[in-house]
PDB file of C-alpha atoms in Angstrom:
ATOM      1  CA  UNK A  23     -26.079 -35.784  39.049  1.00 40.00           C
ATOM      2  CA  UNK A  24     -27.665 -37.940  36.248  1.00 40.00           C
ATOM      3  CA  UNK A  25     -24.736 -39.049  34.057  1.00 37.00           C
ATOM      4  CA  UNK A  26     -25.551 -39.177  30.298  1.00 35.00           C
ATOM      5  CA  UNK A  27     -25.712 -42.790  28.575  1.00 35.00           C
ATOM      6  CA  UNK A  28     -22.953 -43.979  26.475  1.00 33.00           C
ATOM      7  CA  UNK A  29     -24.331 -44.273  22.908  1.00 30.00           C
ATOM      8  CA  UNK A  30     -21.515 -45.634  20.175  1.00 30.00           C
ATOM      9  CA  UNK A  31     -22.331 -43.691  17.262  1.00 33.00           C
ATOM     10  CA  UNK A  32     -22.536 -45.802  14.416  1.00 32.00           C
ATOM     11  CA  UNK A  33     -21.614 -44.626  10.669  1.00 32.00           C
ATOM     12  CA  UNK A  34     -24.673 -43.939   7.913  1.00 34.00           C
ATOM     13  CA  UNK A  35     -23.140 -45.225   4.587  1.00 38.00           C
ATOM     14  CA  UNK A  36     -25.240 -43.334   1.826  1.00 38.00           C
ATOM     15  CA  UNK A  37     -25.858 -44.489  -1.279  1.00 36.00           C
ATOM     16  CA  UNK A  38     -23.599 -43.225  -4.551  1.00 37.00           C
ATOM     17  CA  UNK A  39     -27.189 -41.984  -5.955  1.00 34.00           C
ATOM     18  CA  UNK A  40     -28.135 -40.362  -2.399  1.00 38.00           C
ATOM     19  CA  UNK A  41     -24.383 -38.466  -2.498  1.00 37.00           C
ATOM     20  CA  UNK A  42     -24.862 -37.403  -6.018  1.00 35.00           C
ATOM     21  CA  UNK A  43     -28.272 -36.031  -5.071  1.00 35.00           C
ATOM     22  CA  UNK A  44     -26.721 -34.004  -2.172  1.00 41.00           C
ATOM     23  CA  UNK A  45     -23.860 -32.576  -4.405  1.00 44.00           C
ATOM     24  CA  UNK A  46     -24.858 -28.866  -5.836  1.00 51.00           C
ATOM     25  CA  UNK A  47     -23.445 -27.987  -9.108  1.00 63.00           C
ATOM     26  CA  UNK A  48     -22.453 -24.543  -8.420  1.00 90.00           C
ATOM     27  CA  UNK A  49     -20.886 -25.732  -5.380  1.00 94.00           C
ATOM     28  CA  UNK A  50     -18.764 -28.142  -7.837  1.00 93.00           C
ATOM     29  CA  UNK A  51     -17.730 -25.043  -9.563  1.00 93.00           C
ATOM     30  CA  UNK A  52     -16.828 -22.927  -6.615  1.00 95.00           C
ATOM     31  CA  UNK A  53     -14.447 -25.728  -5.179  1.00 95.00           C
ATOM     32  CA  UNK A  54     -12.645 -26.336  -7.986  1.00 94.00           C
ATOM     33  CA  UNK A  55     -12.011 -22.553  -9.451  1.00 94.00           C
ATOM     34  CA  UNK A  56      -8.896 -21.183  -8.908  1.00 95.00           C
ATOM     35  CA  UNK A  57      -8.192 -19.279  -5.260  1.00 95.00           C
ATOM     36  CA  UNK A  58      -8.160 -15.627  -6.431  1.00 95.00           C
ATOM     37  CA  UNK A  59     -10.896 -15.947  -8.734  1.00 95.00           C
ATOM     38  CA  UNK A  60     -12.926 -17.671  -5.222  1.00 96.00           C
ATOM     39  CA  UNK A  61     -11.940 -14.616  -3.460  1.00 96.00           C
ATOM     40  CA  UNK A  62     -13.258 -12.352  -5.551  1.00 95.00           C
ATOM     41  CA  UNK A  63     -16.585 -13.884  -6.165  1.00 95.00           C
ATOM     42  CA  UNK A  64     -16.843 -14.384  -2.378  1.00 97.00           C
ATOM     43  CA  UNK A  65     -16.286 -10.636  -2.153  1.00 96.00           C
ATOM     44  CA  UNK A  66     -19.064 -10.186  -3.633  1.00 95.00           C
ATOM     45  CA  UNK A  67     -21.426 -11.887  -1.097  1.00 96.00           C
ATOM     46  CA  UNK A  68     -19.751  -9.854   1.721  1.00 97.00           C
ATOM     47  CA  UNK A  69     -16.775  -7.393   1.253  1.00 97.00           C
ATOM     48  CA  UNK A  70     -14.420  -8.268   3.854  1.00 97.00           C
ATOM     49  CA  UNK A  71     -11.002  -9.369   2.042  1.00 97.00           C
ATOM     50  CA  UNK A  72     -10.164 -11.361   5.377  1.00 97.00           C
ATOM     51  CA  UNK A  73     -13.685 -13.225   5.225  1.00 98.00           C
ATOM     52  CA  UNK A  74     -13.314 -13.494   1.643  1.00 97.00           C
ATOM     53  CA  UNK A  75      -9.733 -15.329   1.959  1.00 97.00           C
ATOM     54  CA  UNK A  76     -10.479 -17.583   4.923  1.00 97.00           C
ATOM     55  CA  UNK A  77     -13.862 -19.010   2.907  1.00 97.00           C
ATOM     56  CA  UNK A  78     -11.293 -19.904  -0.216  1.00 97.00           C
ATOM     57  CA  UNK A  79      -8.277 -21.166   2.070  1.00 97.00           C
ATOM     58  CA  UNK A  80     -11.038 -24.135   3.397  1.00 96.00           C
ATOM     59  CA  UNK A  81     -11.976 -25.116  -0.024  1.00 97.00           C
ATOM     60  CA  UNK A  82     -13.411 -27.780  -0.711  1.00 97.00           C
ATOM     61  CA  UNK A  83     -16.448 -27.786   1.298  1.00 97.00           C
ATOM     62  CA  UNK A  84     -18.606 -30.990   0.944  1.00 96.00           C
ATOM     63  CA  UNK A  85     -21.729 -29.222   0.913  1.00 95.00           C
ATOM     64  CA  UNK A  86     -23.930 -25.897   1.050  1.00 95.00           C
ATOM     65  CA  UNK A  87     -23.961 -26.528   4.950  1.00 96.00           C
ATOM     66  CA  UNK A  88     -20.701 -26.862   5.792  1.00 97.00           C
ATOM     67  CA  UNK A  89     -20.062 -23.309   3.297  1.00 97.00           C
ATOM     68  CA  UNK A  90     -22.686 -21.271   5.279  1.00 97.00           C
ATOM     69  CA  UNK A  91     -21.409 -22.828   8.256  1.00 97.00           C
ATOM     70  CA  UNK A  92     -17.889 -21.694   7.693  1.00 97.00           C
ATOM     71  CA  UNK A  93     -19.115 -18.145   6.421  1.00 97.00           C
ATOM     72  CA  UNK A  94     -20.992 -17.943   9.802  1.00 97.00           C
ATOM     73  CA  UNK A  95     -17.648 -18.997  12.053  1.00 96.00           C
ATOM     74  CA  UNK A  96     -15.994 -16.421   9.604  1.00 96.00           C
ATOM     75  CA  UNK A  97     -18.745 -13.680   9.741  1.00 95.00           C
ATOM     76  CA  UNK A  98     -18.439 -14.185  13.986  1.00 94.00           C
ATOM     77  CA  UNK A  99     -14.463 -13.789  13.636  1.00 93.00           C
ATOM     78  CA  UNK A 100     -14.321 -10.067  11.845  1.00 93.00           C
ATOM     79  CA  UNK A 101     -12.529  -7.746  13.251  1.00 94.00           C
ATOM     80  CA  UNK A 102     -14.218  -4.118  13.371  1.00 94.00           C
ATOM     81  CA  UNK A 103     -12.105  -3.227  10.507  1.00 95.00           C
ATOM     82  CA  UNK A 104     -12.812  -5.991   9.026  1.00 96.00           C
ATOM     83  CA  UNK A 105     -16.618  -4.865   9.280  1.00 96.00           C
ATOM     84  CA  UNK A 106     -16.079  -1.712   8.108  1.00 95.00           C
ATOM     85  CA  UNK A 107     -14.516  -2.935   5.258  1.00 97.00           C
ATOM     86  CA  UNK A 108     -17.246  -5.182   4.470  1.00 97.00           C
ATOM     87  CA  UNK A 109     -19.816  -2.420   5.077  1.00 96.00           C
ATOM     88  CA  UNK A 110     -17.772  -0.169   2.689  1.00 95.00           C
ATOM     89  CA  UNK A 111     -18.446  -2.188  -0.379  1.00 93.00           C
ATOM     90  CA  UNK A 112     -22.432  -2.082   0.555  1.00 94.00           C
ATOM     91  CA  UNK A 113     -25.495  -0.081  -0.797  1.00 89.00           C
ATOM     92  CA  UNK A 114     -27.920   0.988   1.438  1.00 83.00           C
ATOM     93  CA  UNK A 115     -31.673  -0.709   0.394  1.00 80.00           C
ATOM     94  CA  UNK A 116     -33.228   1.410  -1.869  1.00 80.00           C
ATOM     95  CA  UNK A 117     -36.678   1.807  -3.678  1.00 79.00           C
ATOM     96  CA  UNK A 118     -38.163   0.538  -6.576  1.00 77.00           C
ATOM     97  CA  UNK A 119     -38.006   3.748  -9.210  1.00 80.00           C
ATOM     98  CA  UNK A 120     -41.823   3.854  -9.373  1.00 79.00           C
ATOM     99  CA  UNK A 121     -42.456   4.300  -6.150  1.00 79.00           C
ATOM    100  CA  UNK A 122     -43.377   8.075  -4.893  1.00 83.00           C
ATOM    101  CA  UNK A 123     -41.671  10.827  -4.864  1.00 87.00           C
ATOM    102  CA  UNK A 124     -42.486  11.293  -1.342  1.00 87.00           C
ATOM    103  CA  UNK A 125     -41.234   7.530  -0.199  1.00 84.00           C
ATOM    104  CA  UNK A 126     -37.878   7.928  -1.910  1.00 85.00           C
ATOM    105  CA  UNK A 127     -37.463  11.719  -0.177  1.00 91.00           C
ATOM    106  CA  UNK A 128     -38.212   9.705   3.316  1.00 90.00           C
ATOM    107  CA  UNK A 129     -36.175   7.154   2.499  1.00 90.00           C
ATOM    108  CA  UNK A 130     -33.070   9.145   1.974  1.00 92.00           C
ATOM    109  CA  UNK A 131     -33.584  11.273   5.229  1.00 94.00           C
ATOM    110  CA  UNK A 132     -33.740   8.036   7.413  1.00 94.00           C
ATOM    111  CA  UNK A 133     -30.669   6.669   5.215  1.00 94.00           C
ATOM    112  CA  UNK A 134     -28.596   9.751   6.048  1.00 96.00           C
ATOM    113  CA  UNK A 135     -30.045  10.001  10.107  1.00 97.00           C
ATOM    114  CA  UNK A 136     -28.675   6.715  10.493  1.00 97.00           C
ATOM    115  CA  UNK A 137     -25.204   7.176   8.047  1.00 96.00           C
ATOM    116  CA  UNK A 138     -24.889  10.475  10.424  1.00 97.00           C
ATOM    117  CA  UNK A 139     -25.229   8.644  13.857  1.00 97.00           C
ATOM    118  CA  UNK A 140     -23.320   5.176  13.093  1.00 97.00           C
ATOM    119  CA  UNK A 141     -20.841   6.225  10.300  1.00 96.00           C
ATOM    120  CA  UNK A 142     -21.816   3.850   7.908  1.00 96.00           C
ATOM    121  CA  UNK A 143     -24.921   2.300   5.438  1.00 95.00           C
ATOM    122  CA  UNK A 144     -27.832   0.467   7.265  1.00 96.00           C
ATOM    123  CA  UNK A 145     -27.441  -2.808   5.852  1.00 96.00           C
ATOM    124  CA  UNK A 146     -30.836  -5.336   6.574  1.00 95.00           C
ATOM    125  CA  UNK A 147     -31.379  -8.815   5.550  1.00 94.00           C
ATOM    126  CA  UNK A 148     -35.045  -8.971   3.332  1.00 91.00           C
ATOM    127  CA  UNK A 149     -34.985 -12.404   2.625  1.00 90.00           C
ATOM    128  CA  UNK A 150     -38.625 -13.674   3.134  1.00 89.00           C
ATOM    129  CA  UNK A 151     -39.851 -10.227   2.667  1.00 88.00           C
ATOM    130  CA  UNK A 152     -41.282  -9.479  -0.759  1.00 87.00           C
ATOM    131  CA  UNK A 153     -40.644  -6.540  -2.738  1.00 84.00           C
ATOM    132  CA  UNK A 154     -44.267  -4.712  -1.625  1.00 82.00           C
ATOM    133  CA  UNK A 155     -43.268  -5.488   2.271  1.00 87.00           C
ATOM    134  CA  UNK A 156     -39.521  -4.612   1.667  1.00 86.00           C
ATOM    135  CA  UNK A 157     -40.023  -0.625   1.716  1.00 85.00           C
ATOM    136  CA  UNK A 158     -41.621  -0.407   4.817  1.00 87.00           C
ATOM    137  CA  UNK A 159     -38.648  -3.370   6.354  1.00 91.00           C
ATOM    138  CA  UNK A 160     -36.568  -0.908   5.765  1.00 91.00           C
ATOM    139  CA  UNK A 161     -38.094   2.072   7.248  1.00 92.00           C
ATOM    140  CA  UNK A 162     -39.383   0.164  10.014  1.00 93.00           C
ATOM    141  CA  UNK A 163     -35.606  -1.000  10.560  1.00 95.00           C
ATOM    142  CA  UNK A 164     -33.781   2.364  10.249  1.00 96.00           C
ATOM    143  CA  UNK A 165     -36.400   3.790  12.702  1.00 95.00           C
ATOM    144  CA  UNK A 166     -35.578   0.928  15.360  1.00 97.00           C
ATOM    145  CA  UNK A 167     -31.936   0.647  15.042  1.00 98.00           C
ATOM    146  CA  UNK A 168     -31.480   4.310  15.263  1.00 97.00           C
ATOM    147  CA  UNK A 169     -32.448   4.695  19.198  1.00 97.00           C
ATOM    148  CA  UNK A 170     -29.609   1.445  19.236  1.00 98.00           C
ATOM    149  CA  UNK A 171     -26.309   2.501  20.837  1.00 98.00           C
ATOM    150  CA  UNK A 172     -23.660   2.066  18.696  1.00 96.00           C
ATOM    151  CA  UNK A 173     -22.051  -1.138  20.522  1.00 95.00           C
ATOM    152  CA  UNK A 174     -25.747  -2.447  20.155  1.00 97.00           C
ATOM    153  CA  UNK A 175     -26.147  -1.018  16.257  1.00 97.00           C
ATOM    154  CA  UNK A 176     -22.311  -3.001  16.113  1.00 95.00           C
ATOM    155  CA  UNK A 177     -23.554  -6.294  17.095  1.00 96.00           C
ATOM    156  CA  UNK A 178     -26.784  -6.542  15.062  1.00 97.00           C
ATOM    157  CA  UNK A 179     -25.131  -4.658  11.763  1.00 97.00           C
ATOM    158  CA  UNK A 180     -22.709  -7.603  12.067  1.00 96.00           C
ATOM    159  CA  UNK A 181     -25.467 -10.244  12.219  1.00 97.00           C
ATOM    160  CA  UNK A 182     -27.161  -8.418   9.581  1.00 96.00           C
ATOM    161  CA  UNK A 183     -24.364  -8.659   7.072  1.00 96.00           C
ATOM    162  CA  UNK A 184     -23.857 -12.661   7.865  1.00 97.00           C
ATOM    163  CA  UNK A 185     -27.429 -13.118   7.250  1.00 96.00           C
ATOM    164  CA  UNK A 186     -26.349 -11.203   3.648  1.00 96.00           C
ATOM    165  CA  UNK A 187     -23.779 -12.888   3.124  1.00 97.00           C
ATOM    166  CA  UNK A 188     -25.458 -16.251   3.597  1.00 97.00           C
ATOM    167  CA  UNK A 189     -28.304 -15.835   1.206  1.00 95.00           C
ATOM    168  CA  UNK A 190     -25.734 -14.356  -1.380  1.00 95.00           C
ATOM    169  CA  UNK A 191     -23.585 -17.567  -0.801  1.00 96.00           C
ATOM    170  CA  UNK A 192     -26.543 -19.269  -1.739  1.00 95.00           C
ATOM    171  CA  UNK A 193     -26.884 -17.298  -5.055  1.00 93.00           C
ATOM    172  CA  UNK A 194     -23.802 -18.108  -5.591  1.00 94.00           C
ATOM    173  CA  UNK A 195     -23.575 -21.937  -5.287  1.00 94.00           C
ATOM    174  CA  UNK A 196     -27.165 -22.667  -6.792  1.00 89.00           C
ATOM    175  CA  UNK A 197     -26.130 -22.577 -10.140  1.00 68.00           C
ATOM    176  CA  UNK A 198     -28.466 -19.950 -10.912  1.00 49.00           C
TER     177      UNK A 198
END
């Protein structure tokens, strides 16, 4: 059995400039703001108070990494209720008022076949999708996760909502 070579790791100093250029504003902001008022604005990029909570108690993160990380080893630690609570506080993907009549009438059956089978919204990540592609996303989405079994639905609702909850975290931290 090959042994691996011993490397000794040796530290990268950056540069004050290349630190300050690594630093996000909002992220600033986020670190320094009280806890509750963290919470709640966390709550907003995924409902789960437990989520919410653990993300403030390990402020101050040193960068937008190390956040999303966190949020992922959080998102990977719910508990189903914690889930459901999230999933509570979502809306399911809608359409854009102008679309047809006929879109928005299919829409809403597929939203309540899958509400009916798995108890809760269909929640679905769009990000890279634009807003002509997203309709048919979530159609296309419903349609597949419906023959899911609800373990299966389980596992990739839960993905689904930390893939939510990392682009809102983004939002949230870009200063935007």
């Amino acid at each position: 059995m090959c042994q691996p070579a011993t490397r000794t790791a040796v530290p990268v100093q950056n540069s004050a400039a290349e630190q300050a250029q690594a630093r996000v504003p909002g992220l600033d902001r986020f670190n320094a703001v009280p806890s509750a008022e963290a919470e709640a604005a966390l709550l907003e990029c995924c409902g789960s108070r437990r989520w919410a909570q653990r993300l403030a108690a390990h402020r101050p993160f040193p960068d937008v990494d190390s956040l999303l990380a966190a949020a992922d080893e959080a998102g990977y630690d719910l508990a189903p209720a914690d889930l459901s609570e999230a999933l509570t506080a979502e809306v399911s993907p809608g359409l854009h008022h102008a679309a047809p009549h006929s879109a928005h009438l299919a829409l809403q059956a597929a939203h309540a076949a899958y509400e009916s089978r798995f108890g809760h919204v269909f929640v679905i990540c769009l990000d890279g999708f634009g807003p002509a592609e997203q309709p048919d996303q979530v159609l296309a989405g419903i349609r597949a996760r419906l023959a899911h079994e609800p373990d299966q639905e389980r596992v990739v609702t839960a993905e689904e909502m930390r893939r939510l909850a990392r682009g809102r975290i983004i939002e949230l931290v870009s200063g935007s």
